Short mmCIF file of C-alpha atoms and ligand atoms in Angstrom, two decimals:
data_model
loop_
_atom_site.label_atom_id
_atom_site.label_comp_id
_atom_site.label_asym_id
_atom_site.label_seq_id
_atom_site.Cartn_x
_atom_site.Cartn_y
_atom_site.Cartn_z
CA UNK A 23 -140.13 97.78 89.54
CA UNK A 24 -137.33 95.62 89.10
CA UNK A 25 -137.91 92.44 91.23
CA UNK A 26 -142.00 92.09 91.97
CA UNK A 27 -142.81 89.99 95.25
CA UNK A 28 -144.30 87.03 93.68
CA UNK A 29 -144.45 87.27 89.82
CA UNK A 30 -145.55 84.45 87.66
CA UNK A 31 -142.52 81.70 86.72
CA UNK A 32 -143.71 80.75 83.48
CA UNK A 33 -141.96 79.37 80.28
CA UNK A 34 -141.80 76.77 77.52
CA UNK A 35 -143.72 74.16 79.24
CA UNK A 36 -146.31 76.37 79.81
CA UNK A 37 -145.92 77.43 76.20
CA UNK A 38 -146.18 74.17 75.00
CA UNK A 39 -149.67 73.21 76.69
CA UNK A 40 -151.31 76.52 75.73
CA UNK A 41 -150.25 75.83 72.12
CA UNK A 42 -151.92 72.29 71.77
CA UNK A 43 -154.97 73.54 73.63
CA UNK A 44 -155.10 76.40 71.05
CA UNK A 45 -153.77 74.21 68.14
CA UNK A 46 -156.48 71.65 68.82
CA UNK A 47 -159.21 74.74 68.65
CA UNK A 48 -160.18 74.53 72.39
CA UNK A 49 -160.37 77.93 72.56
CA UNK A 50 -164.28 77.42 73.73
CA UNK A 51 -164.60 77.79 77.53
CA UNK A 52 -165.06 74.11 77.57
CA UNK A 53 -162.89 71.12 76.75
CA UNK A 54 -159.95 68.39 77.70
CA UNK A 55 -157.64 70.48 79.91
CA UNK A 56 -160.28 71.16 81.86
CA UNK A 57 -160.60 67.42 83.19
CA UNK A 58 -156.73 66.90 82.60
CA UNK A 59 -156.03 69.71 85.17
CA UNK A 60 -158.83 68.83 87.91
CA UNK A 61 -157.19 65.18 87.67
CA UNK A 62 -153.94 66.43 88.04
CA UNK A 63 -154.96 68.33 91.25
CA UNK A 64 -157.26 65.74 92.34
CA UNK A 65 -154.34 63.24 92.46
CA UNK A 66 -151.87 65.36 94.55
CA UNK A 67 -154.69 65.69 97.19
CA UNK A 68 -156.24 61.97 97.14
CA UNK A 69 -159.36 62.64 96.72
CA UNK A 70 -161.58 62.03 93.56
CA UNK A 71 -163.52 65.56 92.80
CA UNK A 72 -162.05 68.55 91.69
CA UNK A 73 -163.66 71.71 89.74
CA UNK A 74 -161.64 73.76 87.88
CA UNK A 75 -162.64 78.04 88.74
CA UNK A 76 -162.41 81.51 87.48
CA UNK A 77 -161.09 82.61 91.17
CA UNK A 78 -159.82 81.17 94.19
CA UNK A 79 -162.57 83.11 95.87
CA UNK A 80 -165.33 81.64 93.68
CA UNK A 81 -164.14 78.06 94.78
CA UNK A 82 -164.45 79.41 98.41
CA UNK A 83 -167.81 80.94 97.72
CA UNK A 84 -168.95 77.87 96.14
CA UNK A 85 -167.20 75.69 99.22
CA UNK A 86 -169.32 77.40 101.73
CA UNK A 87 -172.51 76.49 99.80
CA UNK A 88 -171.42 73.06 99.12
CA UNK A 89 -171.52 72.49 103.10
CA UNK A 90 -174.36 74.39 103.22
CA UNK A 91 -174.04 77.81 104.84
CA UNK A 92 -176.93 79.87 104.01
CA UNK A 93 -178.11 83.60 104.44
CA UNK A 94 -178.23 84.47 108.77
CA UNK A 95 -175.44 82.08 109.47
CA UNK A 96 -172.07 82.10 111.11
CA UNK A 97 -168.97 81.05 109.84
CA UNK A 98 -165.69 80.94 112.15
CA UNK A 99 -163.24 82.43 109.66
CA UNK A 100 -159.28 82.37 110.64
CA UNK A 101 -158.66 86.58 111.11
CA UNK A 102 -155.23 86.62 109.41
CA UNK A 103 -155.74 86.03 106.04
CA UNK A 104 -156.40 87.98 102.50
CA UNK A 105 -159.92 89.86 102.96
CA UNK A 106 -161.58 87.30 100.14
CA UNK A 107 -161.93 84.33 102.66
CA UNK A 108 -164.25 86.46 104.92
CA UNK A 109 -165.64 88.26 101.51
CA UNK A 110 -166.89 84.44 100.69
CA UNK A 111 -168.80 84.22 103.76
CA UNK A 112 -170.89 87.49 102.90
CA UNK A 113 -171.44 86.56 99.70
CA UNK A 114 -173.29 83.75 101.32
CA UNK A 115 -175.16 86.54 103.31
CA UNK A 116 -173.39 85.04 106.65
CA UNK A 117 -171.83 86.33 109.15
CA UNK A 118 -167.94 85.69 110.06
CA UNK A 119 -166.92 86.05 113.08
CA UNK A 120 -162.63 86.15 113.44
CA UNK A 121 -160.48 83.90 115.00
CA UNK A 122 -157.03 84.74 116.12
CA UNK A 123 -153.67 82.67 115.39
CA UNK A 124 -150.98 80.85 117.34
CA UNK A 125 -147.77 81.92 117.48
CA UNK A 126 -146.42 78.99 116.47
CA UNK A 127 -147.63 78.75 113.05
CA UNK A 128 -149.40 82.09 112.38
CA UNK A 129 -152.66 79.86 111.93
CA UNK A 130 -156.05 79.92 113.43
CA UNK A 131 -155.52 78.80 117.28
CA UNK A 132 -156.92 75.40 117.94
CA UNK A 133 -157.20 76.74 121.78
CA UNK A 134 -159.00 79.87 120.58
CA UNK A 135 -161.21 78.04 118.08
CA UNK A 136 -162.24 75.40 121.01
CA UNK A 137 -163.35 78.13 123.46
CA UNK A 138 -165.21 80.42 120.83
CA UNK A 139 -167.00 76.70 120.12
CA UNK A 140 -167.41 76.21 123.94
CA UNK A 141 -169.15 79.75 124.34
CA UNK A 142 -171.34 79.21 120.78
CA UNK A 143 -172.82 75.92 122.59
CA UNK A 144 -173.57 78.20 125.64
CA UNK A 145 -174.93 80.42 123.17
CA UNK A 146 -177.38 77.84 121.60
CA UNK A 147 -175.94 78.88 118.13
CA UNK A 148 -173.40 76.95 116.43
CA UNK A 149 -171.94 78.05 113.21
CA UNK A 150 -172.58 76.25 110.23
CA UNK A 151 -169.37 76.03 109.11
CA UNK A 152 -165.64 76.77 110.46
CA UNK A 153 -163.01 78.28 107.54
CA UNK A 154 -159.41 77.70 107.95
CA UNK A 155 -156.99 79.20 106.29
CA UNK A 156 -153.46 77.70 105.32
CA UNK A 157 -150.88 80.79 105.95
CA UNK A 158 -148.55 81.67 103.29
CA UNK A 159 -148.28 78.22 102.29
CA UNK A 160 -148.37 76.67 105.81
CA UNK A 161 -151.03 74.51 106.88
CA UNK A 162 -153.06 74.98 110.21
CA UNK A 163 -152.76 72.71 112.60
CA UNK A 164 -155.81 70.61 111.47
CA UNK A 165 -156.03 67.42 114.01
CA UNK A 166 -157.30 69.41 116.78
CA UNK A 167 -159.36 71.85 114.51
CA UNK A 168 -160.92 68.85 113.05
CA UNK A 169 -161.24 66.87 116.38
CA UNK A 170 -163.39 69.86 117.89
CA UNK A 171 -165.59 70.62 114.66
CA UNK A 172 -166.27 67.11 114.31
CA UNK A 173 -167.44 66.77 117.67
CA UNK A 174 -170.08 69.03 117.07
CA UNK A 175 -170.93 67.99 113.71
CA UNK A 176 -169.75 71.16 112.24
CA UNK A 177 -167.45 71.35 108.39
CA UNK A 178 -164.73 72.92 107.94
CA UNK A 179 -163.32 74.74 104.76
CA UNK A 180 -159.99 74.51 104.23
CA UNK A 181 -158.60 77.69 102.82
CA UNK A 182 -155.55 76.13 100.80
CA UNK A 183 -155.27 79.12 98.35
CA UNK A 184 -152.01 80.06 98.78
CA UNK A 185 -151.10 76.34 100.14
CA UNK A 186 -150.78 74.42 96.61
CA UNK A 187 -147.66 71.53 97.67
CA UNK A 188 -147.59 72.02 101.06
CA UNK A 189 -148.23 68.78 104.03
CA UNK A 190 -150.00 68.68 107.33
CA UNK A 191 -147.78 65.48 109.14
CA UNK A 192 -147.46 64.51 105.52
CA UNK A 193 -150.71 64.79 104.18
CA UNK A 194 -151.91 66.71 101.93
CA UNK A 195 -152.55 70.98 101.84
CA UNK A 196 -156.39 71.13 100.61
CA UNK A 197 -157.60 67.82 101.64
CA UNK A 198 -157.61 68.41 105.32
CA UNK A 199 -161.03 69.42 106.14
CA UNK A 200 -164.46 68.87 104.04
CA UNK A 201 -163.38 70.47 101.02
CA UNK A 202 -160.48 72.51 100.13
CA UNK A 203 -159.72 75.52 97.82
CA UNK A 204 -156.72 76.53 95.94
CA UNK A 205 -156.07 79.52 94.33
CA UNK A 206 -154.17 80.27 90.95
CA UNK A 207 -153.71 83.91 91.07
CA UNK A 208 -150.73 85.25 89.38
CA UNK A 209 -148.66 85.99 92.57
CA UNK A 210 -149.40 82.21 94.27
CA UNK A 211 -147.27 79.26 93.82
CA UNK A 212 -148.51 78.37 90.47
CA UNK A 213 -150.79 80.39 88.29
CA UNK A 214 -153.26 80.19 85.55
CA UNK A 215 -153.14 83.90 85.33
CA UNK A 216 -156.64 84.08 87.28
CA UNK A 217 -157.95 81.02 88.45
CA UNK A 218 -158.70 78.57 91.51
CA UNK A 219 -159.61 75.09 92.23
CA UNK A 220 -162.76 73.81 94.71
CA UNK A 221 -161.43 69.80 95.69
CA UNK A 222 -163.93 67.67 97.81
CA UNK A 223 -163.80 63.58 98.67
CA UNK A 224 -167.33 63.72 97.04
CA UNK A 225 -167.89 62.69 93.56
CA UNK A 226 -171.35 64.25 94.10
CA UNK A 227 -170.49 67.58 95.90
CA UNK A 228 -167.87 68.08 92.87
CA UNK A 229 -170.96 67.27 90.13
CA UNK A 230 -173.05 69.98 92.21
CA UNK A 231 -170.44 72.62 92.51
CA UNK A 232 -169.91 72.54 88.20
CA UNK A 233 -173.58 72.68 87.91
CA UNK A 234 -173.58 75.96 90.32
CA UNK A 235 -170.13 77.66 88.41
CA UNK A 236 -171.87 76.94 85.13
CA UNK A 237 -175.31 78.54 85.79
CA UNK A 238 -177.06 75.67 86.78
CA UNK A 239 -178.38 74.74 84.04
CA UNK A 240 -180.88 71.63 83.85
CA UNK A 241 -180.42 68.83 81.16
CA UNK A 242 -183.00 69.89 78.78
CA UNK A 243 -182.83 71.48 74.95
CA UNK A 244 -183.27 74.70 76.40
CA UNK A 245 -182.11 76.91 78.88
CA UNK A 246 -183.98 75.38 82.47
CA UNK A 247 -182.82 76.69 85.62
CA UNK A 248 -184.35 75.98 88.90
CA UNK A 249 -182.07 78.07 90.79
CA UNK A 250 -179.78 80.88 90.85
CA UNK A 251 -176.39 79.69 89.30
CA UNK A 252 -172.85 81.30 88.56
CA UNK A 253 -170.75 82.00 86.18
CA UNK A 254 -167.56 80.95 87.81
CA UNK A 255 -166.01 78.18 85.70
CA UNK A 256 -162.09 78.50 84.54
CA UNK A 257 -161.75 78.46 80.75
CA UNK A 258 -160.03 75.61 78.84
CA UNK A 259 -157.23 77.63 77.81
CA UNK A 260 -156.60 78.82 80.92
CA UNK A 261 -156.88 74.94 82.29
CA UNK A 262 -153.69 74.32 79.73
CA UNK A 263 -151.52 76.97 81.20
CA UNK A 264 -152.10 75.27 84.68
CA UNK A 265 -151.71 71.94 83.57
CA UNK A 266 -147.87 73.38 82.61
CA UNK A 267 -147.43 75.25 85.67
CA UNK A 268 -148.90 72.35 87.85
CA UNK A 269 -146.37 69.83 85.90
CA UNK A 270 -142.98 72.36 87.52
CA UNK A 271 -145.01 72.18 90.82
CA UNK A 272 -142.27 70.05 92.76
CA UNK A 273 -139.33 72.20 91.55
CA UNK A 274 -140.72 75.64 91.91
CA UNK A 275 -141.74 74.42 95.96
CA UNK A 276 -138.07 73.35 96.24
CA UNK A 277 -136.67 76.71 94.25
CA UNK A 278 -139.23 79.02 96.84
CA UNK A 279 -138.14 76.78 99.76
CA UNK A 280 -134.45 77.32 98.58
CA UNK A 281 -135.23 80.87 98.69
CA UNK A 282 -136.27 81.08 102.16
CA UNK A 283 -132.81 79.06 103.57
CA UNK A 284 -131.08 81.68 102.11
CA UNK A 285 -132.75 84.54 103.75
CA UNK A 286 -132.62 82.59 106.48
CA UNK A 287 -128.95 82.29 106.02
CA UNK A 288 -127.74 86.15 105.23
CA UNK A 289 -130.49 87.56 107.89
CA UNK A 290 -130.45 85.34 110.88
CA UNK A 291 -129.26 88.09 113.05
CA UNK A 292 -131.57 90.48 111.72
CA UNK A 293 -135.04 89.29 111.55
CA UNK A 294 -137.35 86.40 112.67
CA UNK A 295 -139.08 84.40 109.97
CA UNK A 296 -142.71 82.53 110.00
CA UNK A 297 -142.09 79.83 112.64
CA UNK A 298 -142.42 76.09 110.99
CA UNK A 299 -143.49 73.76 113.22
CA UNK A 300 -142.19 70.13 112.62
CA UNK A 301 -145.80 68.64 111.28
CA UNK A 302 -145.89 71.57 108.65
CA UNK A 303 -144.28 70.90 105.12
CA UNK A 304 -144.78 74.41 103.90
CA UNK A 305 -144.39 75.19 100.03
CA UNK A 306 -142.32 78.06 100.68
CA UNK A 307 -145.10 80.61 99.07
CA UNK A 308 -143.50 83.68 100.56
CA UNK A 309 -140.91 84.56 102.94
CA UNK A 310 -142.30 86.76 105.89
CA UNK A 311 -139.84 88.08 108.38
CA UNK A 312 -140.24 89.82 111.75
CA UNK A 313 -138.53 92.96 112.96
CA UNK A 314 -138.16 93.49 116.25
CA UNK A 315 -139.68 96.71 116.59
CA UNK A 316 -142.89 97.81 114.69
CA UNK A 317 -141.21 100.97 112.94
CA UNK A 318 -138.82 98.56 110.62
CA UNK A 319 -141.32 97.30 108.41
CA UNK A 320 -142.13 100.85 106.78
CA UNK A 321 -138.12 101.98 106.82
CA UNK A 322 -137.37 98.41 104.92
CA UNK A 323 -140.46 98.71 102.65
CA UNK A 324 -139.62 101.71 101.46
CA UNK A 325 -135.68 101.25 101.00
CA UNK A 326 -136.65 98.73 98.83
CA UNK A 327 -138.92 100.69 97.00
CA UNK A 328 -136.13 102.98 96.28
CA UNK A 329 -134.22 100.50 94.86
CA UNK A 330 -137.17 99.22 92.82
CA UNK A 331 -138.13 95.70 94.62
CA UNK A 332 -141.20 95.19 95.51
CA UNK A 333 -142.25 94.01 99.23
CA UNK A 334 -145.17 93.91 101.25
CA UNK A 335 -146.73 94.38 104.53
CA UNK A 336 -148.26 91.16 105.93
CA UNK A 337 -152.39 90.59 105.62
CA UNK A 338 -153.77 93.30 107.80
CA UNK A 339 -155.98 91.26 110.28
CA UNK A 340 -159.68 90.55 109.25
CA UNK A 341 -160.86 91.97 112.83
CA UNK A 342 -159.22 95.03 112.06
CA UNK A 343 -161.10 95.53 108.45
CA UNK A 344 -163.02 98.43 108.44
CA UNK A 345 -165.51 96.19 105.84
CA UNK A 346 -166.21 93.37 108.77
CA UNK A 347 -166.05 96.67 111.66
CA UNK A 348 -168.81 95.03 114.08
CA UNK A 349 -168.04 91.14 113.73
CA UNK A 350 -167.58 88.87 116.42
CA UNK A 351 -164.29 88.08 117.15
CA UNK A 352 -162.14 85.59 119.75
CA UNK A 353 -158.76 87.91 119.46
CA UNK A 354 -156.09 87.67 121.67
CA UNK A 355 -153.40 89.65 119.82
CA UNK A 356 -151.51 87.10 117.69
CA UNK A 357 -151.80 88.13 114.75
CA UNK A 358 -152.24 91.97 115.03
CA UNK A 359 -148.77 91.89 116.41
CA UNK A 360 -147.29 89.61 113.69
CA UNK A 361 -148.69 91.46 111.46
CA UNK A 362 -147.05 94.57 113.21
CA UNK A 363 -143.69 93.75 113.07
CA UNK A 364 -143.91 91.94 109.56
CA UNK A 365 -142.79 92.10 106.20
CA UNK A 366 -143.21 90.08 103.33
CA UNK A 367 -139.68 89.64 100.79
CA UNK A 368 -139.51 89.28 97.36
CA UNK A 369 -139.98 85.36 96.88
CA UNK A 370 -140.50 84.19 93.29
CA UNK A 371 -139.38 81.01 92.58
CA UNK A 372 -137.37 83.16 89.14
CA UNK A 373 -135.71 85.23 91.73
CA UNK A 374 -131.63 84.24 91.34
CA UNK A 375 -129.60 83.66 94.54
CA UNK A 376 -127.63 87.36 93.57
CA UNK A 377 -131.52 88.91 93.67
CA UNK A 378 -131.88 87.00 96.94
CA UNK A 379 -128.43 88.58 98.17
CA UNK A 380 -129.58 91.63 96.84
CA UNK A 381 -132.27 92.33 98.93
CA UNK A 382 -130.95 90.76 101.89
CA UNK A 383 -127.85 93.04 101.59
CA UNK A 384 -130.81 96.36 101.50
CA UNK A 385 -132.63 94.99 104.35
CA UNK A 386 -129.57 94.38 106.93
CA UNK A 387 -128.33 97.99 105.86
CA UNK A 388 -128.99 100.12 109.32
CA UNK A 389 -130.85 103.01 108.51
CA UNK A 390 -133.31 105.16 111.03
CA UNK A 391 -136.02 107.53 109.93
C1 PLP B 18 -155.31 84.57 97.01
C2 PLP B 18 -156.17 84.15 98.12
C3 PLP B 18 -157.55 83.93 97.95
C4 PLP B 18 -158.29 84.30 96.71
O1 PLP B 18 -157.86 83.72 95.56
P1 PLP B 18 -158.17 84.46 94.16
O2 PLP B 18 -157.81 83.40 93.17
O3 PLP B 18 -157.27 85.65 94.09
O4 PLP B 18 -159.61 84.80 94.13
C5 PLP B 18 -158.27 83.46 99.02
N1 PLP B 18 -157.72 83.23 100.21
C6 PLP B 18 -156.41 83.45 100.44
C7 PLP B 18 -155.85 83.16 101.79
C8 PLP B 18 -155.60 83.93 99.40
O5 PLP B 18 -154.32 84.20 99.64
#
């Protein structure tokens, strides 16, 4: 492969924070970047806790016990996202139960969310927690999510992984619901090469959630546990290489967003991209585009493919897993048709404007099967 979809941007600055870490001998899962790179993240989202995590999806498993989902539950869970936000909820031994998106933002449907909620309450069974998912780097539209959960008394998780720099009418991507996770995977907006972040407004809730990724362990000479902990806290080391990567965070959002215009530019009369609705400051995470017929995608894919670039079909709808065959779902054919017609590009914030031309050149060439 020649140009990957979303490899990791990394360089001297990163260089230079792994070296001290390792130069100081914090090599030991524990020690200062840790707390330096939960404060960082804590400060771009306003609120005071943050726990540093071995995967975005341990920070969502960990979010859904920190509001207190337990085994028998259900959790509304946005449908088009990456199969580990519904793989959280069964971790918890709950039940998810998919929710479609609006057009207009590819994000769960505040309209769709509100009547599954209506017919729940008819039901006598409310779930004990909603998960919503930010959308390639695109926040939901949270007022009226929030408005309708808090009504009921119900918390939300905000599924931020891939939304790292991105607003909601200015605010901040992560800190829109209860608590929020981000994700540091190599392919997202910044990376510690494996690694995710669980962010709450609670200095208590954050305390909890360390004690539960370090094995909950009691304060006592020996090893105490009263429960069942985890193993799920990000190493020091790695904490360095995302205190670099978190320090570029404004210019790789404005090199991805940069990116996108030019797509935008050299394929207007091509494709559609992911709609951006005025209240959404997206970080630019990937650019998807829409064909207008559904056989494109594959043709496109695989042009590129010859050519050695690497894109990718969008997330394959949760309702339309095989693994979650049998959940409840509120569907009204959103996203299985966005996800239809839809392609992910090559979108590194390394990618130069000729790579950009590049591909764009490959995917306006007319070709039929
Ligand atoms: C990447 C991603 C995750 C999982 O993050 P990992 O760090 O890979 O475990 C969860 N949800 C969404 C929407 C993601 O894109």
């Amino acid at each position: 492969m020649r140009i990957y979809l979303s490899p990791p941007d990394v360089g001297e600055v990163e260089r230079a924070f792994m070296n001290e870490a390792f130069d100081g001998g914090w090599i030991a899962p524990a020690g200062p970047d840790l707390a330096a790179f939960e404060s960082d993240v804590a400060a771009l989202t306003g609120w005071p806790g943050a726990v540093a995590l071995s995967s975005g999806t341990a920070a969502l498993h960990l979010a859904l016990l920190s509001v207190g989902v337990q085994p028998g539950d259900d959790v509304l869970v946005s449908s088009f996202t990456f199969s580990a936000s519904a793989n959280a909820v069964r971790y918890c031994g709950a039940e998810p139960v998919f929710i479609d998106s609006e057009s207009s933002s590819w994000n769960m449907s505040p309209a769709l969310l509100a009547d599954e909620l209506a017919e729940c309450r008819r039901r006598n069974r409310l779930p004990a927690a909603v998960m919503v998912v930010d959308l390639y780097g695109q926040c939901a539209d949270f007022d009226p999510i929030m408005a309708a959960c808090r009504e009921l008394g119900i918390p939300v998780v905000e599924d931020s992984a891939e939304a790292l720099g991105a607003t909601y009418h200015g605010r901040p991507a992560g800190a829109l619901a209860d608590v929020g996770v981000f994700s540091f995977n190599g392919n997202k907006i910044i990376t510690t090469s494996g690694g995710g972040m669980l962010v709450t407004p609670s200095v208590e809730v954050a305390e909890r959630v360390r004690y539960l990724s370090t094995q909950a362990r009691q304060p006592a000479p020996h090893y105490e546990h009263t429960e069942v902990g985890y193993n799920y806290r990000l190493s020091n080391l790695l904490a360095a290489l995302g205190r670099g990567q978190f320090s570029r965070l404004p210019e790789l959002v404005e090199r991805r967003r940069q990116i996108n215009s030019l797509y935008r530019e050299l394929l207007a009369d091509v494709c559609s991209f992911m709609p951006v609705p005025g209240w959404s400051g997206w970080n630019g995470w990937l650019t998807c585009v829409q064909f207008a017929d559904g056989s494109q995608p594959t043709i496109v894919r695989e042009a590129l493919l010859a050519e050695g670039i690497e894109s990718r079909p969008l997330w394959k709808p949760m309702h339309q897993q095989p693994a979650f065959a049998g959940c409840r779902n509120r569907v009204d054919g959103t996203s299985g048709s966005v996800f239809g017609r839809g392609l992910c590009l090559p979108s590194g914030s390394a990618l130069s404007d000729g790579e950009v031309a590049e591909v764009a050149a490959l995917v306006r060439r007319p070709r039929v099967r």
